[in-house]
mmCIF file of C-alpha atoms in Angstrom:
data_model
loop_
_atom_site.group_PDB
_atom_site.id
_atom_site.type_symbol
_atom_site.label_atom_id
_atom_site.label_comp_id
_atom_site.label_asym_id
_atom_site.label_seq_id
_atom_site.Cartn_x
_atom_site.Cartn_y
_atom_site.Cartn_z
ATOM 1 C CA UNK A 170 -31.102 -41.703 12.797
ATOM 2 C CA UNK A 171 -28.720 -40.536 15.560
ATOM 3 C CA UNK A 172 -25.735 -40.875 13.451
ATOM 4 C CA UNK A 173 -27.504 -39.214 10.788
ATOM 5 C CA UNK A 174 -28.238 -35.969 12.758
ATOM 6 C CA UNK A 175 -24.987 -35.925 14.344
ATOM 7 C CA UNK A 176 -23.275 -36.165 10.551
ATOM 8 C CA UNK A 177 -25.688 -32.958 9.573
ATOM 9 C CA UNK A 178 -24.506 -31.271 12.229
ATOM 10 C CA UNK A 179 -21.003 -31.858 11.823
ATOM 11 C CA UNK A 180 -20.680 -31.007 7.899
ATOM 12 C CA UNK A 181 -22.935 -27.863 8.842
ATOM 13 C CA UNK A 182 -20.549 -26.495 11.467
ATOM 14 C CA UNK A 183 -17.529 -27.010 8.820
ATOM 15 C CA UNK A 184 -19.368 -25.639 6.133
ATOM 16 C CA UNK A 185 -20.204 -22.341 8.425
ATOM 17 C CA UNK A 186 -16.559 -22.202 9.670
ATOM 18 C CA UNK A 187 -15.310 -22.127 5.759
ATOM 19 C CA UNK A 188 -17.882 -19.570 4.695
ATOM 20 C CA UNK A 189 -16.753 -16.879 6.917
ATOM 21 C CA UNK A 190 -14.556 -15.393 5.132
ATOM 22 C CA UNK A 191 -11.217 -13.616 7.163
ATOM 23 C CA UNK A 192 -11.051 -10.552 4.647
ATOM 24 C CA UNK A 193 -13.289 -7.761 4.464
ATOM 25 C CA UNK A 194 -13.026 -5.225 1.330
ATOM 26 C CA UNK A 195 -12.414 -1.481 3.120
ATOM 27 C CA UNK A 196 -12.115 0.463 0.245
ATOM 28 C CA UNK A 197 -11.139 0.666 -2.994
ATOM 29 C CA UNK A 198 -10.110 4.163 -5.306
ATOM 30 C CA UNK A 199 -9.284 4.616 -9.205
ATOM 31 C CA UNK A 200 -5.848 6.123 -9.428
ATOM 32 C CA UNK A 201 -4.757 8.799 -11.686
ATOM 33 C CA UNK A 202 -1.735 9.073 -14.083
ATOM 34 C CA UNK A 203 1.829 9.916 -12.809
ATOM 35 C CA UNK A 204 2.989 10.666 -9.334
ATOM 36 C CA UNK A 205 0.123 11.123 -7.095
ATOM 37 C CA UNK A 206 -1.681 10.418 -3.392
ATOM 38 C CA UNK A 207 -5.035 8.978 -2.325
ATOM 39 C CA UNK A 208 -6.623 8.188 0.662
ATOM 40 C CA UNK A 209 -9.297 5.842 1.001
ATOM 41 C CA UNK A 210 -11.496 6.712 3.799
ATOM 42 C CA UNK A 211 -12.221 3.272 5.724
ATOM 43 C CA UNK A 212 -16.443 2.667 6.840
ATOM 44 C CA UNK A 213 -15.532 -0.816 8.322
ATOM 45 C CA UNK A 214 -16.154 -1.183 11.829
ATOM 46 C CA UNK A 215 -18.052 -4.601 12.267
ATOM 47 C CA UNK A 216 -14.565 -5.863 13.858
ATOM 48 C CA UNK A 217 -11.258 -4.980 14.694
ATOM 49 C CA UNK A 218 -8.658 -5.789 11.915
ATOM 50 C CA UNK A 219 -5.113 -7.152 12.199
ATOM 51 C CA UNK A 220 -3.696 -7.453 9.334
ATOM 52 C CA UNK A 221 -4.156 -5.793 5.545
ATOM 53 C CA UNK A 222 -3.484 -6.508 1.424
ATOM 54 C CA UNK A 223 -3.550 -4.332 -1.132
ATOM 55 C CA UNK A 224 -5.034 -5.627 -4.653
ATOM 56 C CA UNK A 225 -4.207 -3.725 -7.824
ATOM 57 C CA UNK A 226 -6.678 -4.566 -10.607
ATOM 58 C CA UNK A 227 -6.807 -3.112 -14.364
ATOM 59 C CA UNK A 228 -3.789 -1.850 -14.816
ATOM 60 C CA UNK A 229 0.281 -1.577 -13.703
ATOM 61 C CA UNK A 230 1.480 0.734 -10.080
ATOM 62 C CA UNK A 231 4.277 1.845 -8.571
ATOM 63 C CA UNK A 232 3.225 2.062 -5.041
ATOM 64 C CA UNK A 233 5.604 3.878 -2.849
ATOM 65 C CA UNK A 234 4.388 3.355 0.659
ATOM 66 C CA UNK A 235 1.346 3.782 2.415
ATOM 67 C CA UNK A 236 0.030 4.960 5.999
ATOM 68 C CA UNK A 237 -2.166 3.445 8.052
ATOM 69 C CA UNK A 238 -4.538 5.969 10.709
ATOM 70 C CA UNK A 239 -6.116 4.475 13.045
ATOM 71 C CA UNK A 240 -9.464 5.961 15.192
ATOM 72 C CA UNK A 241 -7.395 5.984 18.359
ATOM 73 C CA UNK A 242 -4.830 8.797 16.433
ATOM 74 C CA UNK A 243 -2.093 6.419 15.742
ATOM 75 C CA UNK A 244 -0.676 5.961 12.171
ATOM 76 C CA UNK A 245 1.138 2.789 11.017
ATOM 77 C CA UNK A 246 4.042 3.990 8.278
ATOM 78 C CA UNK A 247 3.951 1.134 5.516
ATOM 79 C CA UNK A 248 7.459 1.084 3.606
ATOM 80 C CA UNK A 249 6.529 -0.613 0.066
ATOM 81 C CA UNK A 250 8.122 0.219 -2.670
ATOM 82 C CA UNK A 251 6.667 -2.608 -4.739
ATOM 83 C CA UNK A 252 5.950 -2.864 -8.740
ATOM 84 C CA UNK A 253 1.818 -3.994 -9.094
ATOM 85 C CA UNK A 254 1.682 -6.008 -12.168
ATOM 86 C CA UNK A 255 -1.947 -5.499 -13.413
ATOM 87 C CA UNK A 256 -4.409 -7.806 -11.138
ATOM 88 C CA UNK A 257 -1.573 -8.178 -8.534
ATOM 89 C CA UNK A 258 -1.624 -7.784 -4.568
ATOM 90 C CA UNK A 259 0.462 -7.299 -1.799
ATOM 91 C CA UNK A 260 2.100 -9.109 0.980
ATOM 92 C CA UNK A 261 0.346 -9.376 4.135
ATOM 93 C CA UNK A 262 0.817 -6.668 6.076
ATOM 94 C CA UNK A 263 0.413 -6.974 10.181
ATOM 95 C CA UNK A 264 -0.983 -4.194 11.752
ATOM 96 C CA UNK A 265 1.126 -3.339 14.606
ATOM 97 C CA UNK A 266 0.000 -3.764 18.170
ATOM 98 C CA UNK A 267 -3.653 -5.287 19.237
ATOM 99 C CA UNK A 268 -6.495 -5.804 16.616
ATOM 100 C CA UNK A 269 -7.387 -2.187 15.213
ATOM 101 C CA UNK A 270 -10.234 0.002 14.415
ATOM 102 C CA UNK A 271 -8.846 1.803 10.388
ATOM 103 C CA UNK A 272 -9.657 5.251 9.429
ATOM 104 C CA UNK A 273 -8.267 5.723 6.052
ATOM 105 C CA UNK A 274 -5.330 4.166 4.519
ATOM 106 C CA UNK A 275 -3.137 7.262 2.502
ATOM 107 C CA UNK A 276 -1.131 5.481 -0.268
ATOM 108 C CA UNK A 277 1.351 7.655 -2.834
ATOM 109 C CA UNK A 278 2.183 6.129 -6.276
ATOM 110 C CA UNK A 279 3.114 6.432 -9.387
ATOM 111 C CA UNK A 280 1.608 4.903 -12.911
ATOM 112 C CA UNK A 281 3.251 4.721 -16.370
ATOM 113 C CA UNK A 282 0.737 2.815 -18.327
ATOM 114 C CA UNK A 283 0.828 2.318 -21.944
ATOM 115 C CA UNK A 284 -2.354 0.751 -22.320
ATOM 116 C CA UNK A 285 -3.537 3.586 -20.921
ATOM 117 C CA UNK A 286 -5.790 2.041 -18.285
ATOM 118 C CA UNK A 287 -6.217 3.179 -14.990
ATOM 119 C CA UNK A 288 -5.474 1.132 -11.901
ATOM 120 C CA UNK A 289 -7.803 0.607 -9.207
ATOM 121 C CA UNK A 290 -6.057 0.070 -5.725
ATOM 122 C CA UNK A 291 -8.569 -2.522 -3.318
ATOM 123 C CA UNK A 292 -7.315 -2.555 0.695
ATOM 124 C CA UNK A 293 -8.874 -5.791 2.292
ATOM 125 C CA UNK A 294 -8.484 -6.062 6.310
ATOM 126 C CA UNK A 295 -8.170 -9.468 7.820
ATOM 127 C CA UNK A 296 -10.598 -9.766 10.958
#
């Protein structure tokens, strides 16, 4: 019976520890056609966040760089100059210093689809 309750308890503390999940969606924005900027205005503030990825879903980007603003008035200047395949994502990108509190993430980009879809740029934040 012991070893019984102590094997519950076990599986249900490993089970708990996989199901919390690291990432937390902020935001996410459909992008217009050509060269452009967005901001998406972050709500999160359960935790602080050290690290973020960017998911492009539906169709192609050219994402130029992105800023990070963070509540205490710093900014965090994000170099990317990456090519988003459709349903591609970023590198993880450490947030400089301690864990942060987002505002909004700015992003400029620009799109050349054929397909004529537009993109839809997702920022997750690692707790």
């Amino acid at each position: 019976m012991l070893k019984s309750l102590v094997l519950f308890l076990f599986v249900t503390v490993i089970c708990t520890a996989f199901a919390q999940d690291p990432w937390v969606n902020l935001g996410s924005k459909k992008v217009n056609f050509g060269l452009d900027r967005d901001v998406i205005h972050v709500s999160y503030r359960d935790n602080a966040l050290s690290a973020i990825k960017i998911l492009v879903n539906n169709g192609a980007l050219n994402m130029h760089k992105c800023t990070v603003y963070f509540e205490n008035g710093g900014q965090q200047e994000v170099e990317l100059r990456h090519n988003f395949a459709k349903d591609s994502n970023s590198r993880v990108i450490d947030l400089k210093g301690n864990k942060r509190n987002i505002d909004r993430i700015e992003f400029w980009y620009d799109t050349k689809d054929a397909a004529n879809r537009k993109a839809e740029v997702e920022v997750w934040g690692r707790k």
